[in-house]
Short mmCIF file of C-alpha atoms and ligand atoms in Angstrom, two decimals:
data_model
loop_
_atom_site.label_atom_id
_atom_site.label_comp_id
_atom_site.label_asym_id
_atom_site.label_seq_id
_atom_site.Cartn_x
_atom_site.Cartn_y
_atom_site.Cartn_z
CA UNK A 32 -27.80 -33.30 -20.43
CA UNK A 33 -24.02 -34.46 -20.62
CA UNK A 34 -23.90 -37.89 -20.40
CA UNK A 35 -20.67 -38.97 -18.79
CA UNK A 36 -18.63 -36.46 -16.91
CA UNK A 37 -15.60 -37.35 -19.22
CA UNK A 38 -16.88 -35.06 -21.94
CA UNK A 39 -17.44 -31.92 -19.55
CA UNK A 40 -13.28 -30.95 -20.19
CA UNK A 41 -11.37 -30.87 -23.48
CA UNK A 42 -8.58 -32.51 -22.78
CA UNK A 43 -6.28 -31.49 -25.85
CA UNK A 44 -5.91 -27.99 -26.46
CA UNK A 45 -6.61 -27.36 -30.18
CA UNK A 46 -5.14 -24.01 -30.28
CA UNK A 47 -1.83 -23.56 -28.05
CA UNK A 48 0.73 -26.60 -27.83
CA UNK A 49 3.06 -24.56 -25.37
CA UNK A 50 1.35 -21.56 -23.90
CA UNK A 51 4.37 -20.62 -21.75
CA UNK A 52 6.06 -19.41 -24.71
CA UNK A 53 3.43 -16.55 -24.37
CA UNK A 54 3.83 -15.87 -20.67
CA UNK A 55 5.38 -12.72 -19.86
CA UNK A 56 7.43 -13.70 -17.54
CA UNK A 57 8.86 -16.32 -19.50
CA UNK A 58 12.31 -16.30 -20.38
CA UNK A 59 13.40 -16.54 -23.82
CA UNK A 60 16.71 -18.59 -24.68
CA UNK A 61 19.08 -16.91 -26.74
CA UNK A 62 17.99 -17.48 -30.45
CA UNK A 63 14.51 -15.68 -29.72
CA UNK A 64 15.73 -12.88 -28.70
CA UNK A 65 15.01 -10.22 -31.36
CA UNK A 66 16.87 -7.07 -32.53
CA UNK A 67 19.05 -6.25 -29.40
CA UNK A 68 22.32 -7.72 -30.28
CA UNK A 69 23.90 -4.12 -29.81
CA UNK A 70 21.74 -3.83 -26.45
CA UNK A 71 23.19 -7.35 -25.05
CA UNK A 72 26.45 -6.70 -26.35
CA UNK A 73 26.79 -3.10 -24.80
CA UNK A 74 25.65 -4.45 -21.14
CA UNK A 75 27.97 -7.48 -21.69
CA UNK A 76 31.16 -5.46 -22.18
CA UNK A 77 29.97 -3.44 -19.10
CA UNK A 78 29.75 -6.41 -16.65
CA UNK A 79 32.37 -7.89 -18.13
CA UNK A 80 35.35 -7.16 -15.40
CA UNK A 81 32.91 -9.47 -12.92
CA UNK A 82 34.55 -12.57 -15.42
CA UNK A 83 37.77 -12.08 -13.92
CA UNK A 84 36.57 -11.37 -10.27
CA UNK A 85 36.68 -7.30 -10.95
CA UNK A 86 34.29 -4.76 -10.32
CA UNK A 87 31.55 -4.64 -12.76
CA UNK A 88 30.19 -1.05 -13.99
CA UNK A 89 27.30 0.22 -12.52
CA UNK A 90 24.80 0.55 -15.27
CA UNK A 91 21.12 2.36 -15.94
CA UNK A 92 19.00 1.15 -18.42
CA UNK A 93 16.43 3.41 -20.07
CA UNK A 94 13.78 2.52 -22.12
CA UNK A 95 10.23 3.12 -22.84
CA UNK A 96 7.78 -0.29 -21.85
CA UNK A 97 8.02 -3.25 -23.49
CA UNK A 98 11.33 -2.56 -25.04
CA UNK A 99 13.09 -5.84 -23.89
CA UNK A 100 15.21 -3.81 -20.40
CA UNK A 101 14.14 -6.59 -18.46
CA UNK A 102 14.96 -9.08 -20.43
CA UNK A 103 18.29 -8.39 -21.99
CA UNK A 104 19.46 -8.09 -18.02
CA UNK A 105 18.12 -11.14 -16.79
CA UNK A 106 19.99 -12.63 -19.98
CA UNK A 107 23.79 -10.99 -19.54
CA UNK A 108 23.08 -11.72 -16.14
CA UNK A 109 22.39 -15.62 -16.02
CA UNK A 110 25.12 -15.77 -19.20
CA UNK A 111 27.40 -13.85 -16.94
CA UNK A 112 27.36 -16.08 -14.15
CA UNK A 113 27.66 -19.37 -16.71
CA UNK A 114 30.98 -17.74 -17.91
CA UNK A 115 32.41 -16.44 -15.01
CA UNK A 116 31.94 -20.09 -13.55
CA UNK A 117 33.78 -21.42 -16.35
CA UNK A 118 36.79 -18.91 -14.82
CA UNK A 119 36.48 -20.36 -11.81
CA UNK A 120 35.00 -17.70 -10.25
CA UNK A 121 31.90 -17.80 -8.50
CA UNK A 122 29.57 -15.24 -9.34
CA UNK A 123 25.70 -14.57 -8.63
CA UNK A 124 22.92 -12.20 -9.57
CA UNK A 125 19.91 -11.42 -7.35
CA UNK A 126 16.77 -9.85 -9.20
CA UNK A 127 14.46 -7.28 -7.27
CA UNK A 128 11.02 -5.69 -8.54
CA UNK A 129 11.41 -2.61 -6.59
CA UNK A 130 7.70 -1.74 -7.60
CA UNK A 131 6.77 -4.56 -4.94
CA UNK A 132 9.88 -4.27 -2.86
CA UNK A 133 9.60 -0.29 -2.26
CA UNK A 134 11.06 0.05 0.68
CA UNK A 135 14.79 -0.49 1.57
CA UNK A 136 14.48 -3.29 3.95
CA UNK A 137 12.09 -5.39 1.39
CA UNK A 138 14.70 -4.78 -1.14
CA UNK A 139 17.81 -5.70 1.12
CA UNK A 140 16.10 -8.79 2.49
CA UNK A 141 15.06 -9.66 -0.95
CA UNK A 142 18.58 -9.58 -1.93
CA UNK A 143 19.46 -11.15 0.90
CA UNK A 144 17.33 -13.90 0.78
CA UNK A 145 17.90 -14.76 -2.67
CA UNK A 146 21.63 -15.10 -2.63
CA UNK A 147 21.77 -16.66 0.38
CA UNK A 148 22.79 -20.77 0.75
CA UNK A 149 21.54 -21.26 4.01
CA UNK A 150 23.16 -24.84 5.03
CA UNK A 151 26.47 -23.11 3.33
CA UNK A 152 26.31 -19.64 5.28
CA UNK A 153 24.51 -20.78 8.49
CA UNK A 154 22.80 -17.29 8.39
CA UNK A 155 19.24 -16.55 8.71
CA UNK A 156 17.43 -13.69 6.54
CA UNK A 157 13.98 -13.98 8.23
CA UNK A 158 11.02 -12.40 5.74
CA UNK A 159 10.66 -9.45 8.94
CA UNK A 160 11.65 -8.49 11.89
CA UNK A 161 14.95 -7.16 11.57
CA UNK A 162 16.16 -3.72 11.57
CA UNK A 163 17.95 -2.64 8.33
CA UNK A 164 21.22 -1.96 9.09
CA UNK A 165 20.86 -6.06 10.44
CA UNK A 166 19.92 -7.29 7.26
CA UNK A 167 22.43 -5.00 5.35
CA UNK A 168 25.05 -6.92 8.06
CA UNK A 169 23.90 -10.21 7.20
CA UNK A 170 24.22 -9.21 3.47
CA UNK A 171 27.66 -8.55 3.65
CA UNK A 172 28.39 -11.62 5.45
CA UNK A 173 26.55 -13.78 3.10
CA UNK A 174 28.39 -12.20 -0.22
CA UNK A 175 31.51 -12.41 1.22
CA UNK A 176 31.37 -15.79 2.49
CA UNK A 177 30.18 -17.40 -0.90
CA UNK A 178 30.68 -14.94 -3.90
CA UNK A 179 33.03 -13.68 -5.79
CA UNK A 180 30.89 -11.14 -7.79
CA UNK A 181 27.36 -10.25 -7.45
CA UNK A 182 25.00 -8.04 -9.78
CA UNK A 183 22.07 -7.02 -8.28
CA UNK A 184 19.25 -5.79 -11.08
CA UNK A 185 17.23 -3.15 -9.69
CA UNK A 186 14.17 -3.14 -11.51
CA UNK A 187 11.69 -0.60 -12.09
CA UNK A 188 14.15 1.38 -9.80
CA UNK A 189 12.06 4.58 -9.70
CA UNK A 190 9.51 3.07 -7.57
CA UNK A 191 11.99 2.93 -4.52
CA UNK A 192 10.90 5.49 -1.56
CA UNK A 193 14.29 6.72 -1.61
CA UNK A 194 17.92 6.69 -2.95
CA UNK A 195 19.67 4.88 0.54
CA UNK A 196 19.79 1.75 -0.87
CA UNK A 197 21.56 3.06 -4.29
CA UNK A 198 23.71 5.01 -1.59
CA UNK A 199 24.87 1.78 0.16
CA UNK A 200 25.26 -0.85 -2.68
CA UNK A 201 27.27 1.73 -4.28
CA UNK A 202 29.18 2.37 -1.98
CA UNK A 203 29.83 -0.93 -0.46
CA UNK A 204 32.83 -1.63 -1.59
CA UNK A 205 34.57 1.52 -0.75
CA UNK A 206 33.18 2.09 1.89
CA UNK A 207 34.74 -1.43 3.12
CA UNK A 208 31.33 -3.01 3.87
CA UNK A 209 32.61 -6.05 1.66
CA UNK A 210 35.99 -7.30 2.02
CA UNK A 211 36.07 -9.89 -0.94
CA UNK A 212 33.50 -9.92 -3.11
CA UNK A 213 32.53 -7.02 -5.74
CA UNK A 214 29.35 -5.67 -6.61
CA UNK A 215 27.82 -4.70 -9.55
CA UNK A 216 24.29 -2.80 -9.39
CA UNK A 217 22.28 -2.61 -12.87
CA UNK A 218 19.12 -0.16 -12.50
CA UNK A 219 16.06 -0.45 -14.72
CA UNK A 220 13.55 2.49 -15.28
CA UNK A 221 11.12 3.29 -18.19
CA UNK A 222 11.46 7.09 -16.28
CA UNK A 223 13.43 9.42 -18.71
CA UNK A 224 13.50 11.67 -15.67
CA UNK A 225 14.46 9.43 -12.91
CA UNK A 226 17.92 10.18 -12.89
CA UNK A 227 17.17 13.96 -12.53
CA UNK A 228 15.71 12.91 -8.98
CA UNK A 229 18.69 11.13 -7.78
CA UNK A 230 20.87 12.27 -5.37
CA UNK A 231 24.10 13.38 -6.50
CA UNK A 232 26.89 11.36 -5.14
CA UNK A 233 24.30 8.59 -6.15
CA UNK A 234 24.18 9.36 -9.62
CA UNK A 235 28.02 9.70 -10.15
CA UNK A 236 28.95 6.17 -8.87
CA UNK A 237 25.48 4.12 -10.28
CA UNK A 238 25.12 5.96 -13.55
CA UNK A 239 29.03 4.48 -14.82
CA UNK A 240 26.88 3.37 -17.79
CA UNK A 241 23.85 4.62 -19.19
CA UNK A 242 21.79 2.43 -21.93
CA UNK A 243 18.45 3.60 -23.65
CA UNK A 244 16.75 0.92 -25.75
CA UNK A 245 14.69 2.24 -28.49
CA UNK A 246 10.90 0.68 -29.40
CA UNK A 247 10.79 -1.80 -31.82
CA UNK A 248 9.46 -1.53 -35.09
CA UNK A 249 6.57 -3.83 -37.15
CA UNK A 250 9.45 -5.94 -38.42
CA UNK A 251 10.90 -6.64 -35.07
CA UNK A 252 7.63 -6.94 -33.56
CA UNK A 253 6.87 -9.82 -36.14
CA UNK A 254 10.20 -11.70 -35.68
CA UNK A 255 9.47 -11.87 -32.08
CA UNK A 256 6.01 -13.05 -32.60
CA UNK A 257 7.48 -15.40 -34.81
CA UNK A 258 10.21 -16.33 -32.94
CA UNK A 259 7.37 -17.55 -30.32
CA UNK A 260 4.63 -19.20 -32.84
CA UNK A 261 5.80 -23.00 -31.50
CA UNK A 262 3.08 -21.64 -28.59
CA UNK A 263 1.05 -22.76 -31.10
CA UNK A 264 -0.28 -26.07 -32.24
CA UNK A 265 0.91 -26.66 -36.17
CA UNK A 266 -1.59 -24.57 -39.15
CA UNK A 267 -3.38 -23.10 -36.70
CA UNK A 268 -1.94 -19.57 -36.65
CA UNK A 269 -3.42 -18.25 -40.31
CA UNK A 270 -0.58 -16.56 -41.55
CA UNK A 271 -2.32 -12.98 -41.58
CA UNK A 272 -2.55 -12.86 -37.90
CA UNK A 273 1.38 -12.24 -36.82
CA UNK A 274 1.52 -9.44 -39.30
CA UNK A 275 -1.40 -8.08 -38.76
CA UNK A 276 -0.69 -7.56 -35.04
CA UNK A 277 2.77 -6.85 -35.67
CA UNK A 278 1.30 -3.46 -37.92
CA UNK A 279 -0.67 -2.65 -34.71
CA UNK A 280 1.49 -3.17 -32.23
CA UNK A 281 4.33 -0.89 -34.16
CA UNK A 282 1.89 1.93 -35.18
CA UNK A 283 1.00 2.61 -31.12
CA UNK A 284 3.67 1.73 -28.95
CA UNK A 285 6.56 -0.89 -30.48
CA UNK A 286 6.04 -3.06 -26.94
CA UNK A 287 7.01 -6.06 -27.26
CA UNK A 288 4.74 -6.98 -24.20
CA UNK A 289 1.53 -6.02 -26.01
CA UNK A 290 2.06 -7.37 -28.86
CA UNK A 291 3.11 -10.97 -27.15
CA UNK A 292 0.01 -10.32 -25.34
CA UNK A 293 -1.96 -9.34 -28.92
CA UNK A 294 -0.99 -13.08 -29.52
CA UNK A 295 -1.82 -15.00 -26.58
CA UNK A 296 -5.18 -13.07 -26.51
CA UNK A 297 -6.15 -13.89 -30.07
CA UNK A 298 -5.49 -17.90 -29.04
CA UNK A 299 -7.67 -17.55 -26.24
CA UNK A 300 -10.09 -15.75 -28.30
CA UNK A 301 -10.32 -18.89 -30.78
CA UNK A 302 -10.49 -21.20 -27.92
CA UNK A 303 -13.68 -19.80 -26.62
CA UNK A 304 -15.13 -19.39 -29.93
CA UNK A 305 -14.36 -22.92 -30.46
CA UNK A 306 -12.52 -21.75 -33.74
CA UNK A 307 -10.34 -24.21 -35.43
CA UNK A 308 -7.95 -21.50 -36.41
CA UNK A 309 -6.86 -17.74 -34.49
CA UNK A 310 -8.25 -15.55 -37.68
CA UNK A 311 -6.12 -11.71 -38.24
CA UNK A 312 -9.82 -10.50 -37.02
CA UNK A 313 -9.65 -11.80 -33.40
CA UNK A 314 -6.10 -9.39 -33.47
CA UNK A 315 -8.80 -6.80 -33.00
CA UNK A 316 -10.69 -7.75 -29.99
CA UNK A 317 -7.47 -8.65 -28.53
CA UNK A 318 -5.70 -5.41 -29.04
CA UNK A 319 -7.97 -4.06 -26.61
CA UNK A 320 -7.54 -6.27 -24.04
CA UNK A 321 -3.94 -6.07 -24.08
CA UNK A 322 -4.09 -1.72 -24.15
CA UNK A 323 -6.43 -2.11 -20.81
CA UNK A 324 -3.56 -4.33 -19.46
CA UNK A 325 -0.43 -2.65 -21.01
CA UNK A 326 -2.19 0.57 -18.92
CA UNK A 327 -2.88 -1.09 -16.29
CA UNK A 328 0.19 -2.14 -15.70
CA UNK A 329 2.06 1.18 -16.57
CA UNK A 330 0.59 2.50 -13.47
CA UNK A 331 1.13 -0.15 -11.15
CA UNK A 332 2.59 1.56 -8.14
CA UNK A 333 2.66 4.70 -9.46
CA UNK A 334 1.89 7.77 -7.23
CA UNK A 335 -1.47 8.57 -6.52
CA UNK A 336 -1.11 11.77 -7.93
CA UNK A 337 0.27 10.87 -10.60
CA UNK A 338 -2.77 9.35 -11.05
CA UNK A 339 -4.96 11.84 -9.80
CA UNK A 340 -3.70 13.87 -13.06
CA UNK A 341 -4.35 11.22 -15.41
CA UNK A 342 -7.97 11.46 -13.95
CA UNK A 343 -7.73 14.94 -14.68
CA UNK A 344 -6.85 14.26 -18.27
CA UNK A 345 -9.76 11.42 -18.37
CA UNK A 346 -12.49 13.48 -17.28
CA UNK A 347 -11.60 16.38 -19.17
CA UNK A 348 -11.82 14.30 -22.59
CA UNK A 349 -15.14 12.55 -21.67
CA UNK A 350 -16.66 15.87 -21.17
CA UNK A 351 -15.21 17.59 -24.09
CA UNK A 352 -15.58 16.81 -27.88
CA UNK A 353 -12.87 18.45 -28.40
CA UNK A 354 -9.82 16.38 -30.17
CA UNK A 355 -6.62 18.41 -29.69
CA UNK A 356 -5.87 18.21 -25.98
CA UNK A 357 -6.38 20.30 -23.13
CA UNK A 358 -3.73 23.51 -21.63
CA UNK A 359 -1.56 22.67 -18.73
CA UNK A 360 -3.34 24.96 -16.56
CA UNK A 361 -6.80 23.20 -17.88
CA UNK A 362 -5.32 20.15 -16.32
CA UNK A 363 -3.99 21.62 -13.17
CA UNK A 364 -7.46 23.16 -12.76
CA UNK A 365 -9.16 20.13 -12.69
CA UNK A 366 -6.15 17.97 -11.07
CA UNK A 367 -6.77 20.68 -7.77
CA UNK A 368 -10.56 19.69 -7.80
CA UNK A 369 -9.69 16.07 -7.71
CA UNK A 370 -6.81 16.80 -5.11
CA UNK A 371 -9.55 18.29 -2.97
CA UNK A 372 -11.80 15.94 -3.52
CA UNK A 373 -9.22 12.93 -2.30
CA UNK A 374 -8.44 15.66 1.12
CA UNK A 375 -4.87 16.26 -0.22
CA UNK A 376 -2.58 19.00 -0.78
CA UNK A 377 -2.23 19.31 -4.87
CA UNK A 378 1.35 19.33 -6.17
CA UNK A 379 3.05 22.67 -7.77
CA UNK A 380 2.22 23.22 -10.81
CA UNK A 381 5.79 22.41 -11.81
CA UNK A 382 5.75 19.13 -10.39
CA UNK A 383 2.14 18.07 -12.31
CA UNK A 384 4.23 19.32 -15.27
CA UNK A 385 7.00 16.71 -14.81
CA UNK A 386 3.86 14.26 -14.51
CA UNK A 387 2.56 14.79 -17.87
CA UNK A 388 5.89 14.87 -19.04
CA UNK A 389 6.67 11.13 -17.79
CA UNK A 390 3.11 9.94 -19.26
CA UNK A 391 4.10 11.48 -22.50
CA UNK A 392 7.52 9.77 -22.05
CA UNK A 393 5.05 6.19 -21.98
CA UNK A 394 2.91 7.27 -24.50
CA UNK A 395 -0.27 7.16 -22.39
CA UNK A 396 -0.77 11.14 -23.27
CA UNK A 397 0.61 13.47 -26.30
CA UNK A 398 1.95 16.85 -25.66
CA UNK A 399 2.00 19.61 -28.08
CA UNK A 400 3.36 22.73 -28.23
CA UNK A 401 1.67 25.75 -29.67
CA UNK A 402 2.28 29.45 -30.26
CA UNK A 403 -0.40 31.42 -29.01
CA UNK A 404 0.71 34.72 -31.05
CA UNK A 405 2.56 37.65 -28.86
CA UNK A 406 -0.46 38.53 -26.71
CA UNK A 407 -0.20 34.73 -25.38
CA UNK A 408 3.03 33.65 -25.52
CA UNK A 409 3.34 29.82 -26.36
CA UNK A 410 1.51 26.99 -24.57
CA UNK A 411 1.66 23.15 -24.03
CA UNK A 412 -1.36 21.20 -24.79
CA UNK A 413 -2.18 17.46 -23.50
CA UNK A 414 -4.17 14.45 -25.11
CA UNK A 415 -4.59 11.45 -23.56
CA UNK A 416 -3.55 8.42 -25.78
CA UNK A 417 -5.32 5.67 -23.87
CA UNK A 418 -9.31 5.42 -24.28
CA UNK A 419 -10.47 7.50 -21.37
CA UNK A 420 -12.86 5.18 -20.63
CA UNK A 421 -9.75 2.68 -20.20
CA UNK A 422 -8.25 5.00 -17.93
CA UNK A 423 -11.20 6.17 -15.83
CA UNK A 424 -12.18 2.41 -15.33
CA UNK A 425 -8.71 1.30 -14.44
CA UNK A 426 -8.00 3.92 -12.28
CA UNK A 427 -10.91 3.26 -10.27
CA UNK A 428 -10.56 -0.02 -9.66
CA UNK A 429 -9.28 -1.10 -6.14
CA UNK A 430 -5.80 -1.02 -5.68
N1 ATP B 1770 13.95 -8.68 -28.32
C1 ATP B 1770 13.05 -9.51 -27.81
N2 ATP B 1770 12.94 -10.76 -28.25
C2 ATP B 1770 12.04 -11.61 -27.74
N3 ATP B 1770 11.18 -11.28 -26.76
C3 ATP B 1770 11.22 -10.03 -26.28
C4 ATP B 1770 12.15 -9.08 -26.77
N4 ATP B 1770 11.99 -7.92 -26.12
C5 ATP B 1770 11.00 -8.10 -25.25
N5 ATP B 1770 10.52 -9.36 -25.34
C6 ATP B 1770 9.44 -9.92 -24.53
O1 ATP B 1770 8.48 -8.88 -24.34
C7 ATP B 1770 8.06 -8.80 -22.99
C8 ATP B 1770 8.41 -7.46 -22.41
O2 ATP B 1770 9.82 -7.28 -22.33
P1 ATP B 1770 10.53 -6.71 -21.03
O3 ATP B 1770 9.81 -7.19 -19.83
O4 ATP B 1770 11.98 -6.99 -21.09
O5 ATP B 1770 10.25 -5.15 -21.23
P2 ATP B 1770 10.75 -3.92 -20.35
O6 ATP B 1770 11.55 -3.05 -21.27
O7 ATP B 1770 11.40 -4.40 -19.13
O8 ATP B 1770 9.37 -3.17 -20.06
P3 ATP B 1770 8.90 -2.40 -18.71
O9 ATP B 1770 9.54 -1.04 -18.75
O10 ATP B 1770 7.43 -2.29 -18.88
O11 ATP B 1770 9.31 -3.22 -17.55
C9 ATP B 1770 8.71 -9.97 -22.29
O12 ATP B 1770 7.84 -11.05 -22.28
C10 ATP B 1770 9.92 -10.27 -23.14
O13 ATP B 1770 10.26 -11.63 -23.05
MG1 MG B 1771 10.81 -4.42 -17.15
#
């Protein structure tokens, strides 16, 4: 039996001294960030017109996950609106997940909202209840009335419904909507193929500037660890454990994420073991927690059949020994089954192509091409990455 309620709580944490440092959502300052000096500089020189009061270029940012897109926006973006206050000129940023704001009105009234002063503007952006073309109205209004410049980041832009909202920020300007102040849009996407989707017109006024940012490698991946260690309480990283989880990190995916997440997961894994120090072993244990996470957050908001063919993929490799992926029409076989299953139409076969090709793009499958000699002609085969377990469990959890 305890024998004073005192002692039930630890009230120093032996391992971490600032855990924050290991939230995602945390926002670096500008000597931790690692490796994209070329990135930041590129996107800087593209905003840079906004300094002066002048049009930004629209940009798209490419990039597989965990390669710092988010991040190196948010950054120009805050830095742009420090400078371009120094000028005098009163600029803003507004920051939308479009994989929770899918819709057009959530993402206007996002914007909205978030640039909006209401004791300067008098206007109202109510959470719901208007009509879109209202809050696109009160939008207008509300930049012109306090900003100079805005930039609006569209994140994780290929989980909009559609293209209208690309259609009218783009176009705002032009098309008079705004009389004073200028508008920048930067769009995010870890979709190689996103911009294949996009409407026209759309494409040739948002895609001014087109980034990719490449994976990092075990060296980067360590310096950003590194960079971060101060989450930690003095001697009791041992010094194996950054590299170690660097090596791992680099030799799957070079995301950032998962291996900040490698980290933060090893130091909770020596907290409940009561170990004094977080040993290279716990890396282990934690790598696996943060590949269920990295996945599960991949397909957060993706379609559901997109997902239905990643079932496909799972079920095929727990029922198969068989270690060098499955045919595309394998796949499609069993992807119909599921459709039917579900009680919806299955996709063309050319559209469960583009699909794979996207999951291949995230490295949550591997495609391989193969010559099947001159009877066959040559074929595509696909191998899931993740464990299929991983997959099978996450996709059936509630959504
Ligand atoms: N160069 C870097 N230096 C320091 N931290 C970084 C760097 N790049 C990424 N990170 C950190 O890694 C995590 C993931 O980065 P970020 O969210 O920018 O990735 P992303 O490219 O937007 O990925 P996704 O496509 O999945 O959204 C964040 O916590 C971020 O702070
Ligand atoms: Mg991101």
């Amino acid at each position: 039996m305890l024998d004073t309620g005192d002692d039930l709580f630890t009230r120093d944490d032996p391992i971490f001294a600032n855990k924050e440092l290991l939230e995602i959502s945390h926002l670096p300052g500008e000597g931790r960030i690692v490796g994209r000096d070329d990135e930041i500089s590129n996107l800087a020189n593209a905003v840079n017109p906004a300094i002066f009061g002048q049009s930004p270029s629209n940009v798209l940012i490419y990039g597989k996950t965990g390669t710092g897109k988010s991040l190196c926006a948010k950054y120009v973006s805050q830095r742009l609106v420090e400078t371009a206050g120094d000028e005098g000129v009163n600029a803003t940023f507004a920051y939308v997940d479009c994989a929770q704001d899918t819709t057009e009105t959530q993402a206007v009234q996002t914007i909205a909202d978030s640039v909006n002063d209401v004791d300067a503007t008098g206007i109202k952006v109510p959470d719901k209840g208007l009509s879109t073309s209202t809050y696109y109205k009160r939008l207008w209004r509300i930049l012109d009335a306090q900003f100079d410049v805005v930039l609006i980041l569209l994140d994780e832009i290929d989980k909009l419904d559609d293209d209208d909202i690309l259609m009218q920020l783009s176009r705002a300007g032009e098309a008079g909507k705004i009389e004073q102040c200028k508008l920048g849009v930067i769009g995010i996407s870890n979709k190689i193929q996103y911009k294949d989707r996009m409407d026209e017109r759309v494409k040739s006024s948002l895609c001014e500037r087109e980034f990719v940012f490449p994976p990092y490698d075990a060296n980067q991946l360590r310096d950003i660890m590194e960079a971060r260690s101060d989450a930690f309480r003095d001697g009791v990283l041992d010094p194996s454990t950054i590299p170690r989880a660097a090596a791992l990190a680099a030799r799957e995916h070079g995301d950032a994420r998962k291996a900040i997440d490698i980290l933060r997961y090893a130091g909770e894994i020596a907290q409940s073991k009561g170990a004094p120090t977080v040993k290279e072993e716990f890396v282990t244990q934690a790598r696996e927690r943060a590949e269920t996470d990295r996945f599960r957050e991949l397909i957060r908001g993706s379609t559901p059949h997109s997902r239905y063919v990643l079932q496909a993929l799972a079920l095929l490799s727990l029922s198969n020994q068989r270690k060098d992926g499955f045919r595309t029409s394998r796949v499609y076989e069993i992807y119909e089954s599921i459709c039917r299953q579900e009680g919806s139409d299955s996709l063309s076969l050319r559209r469960v192509r583009d699909l794979l090709k996207e999951h291949a793009f995230l490295d949550i499958i591997e495609q391989s091409k193969h010559s099947g000699g001159s009877a066959e002609g040559s074929y595509t085969k696909h191998q899931l990455l993740e464990d299929p377990e991983v997959v099978k469990e996450v996709l059936t959890e509630s959504t």
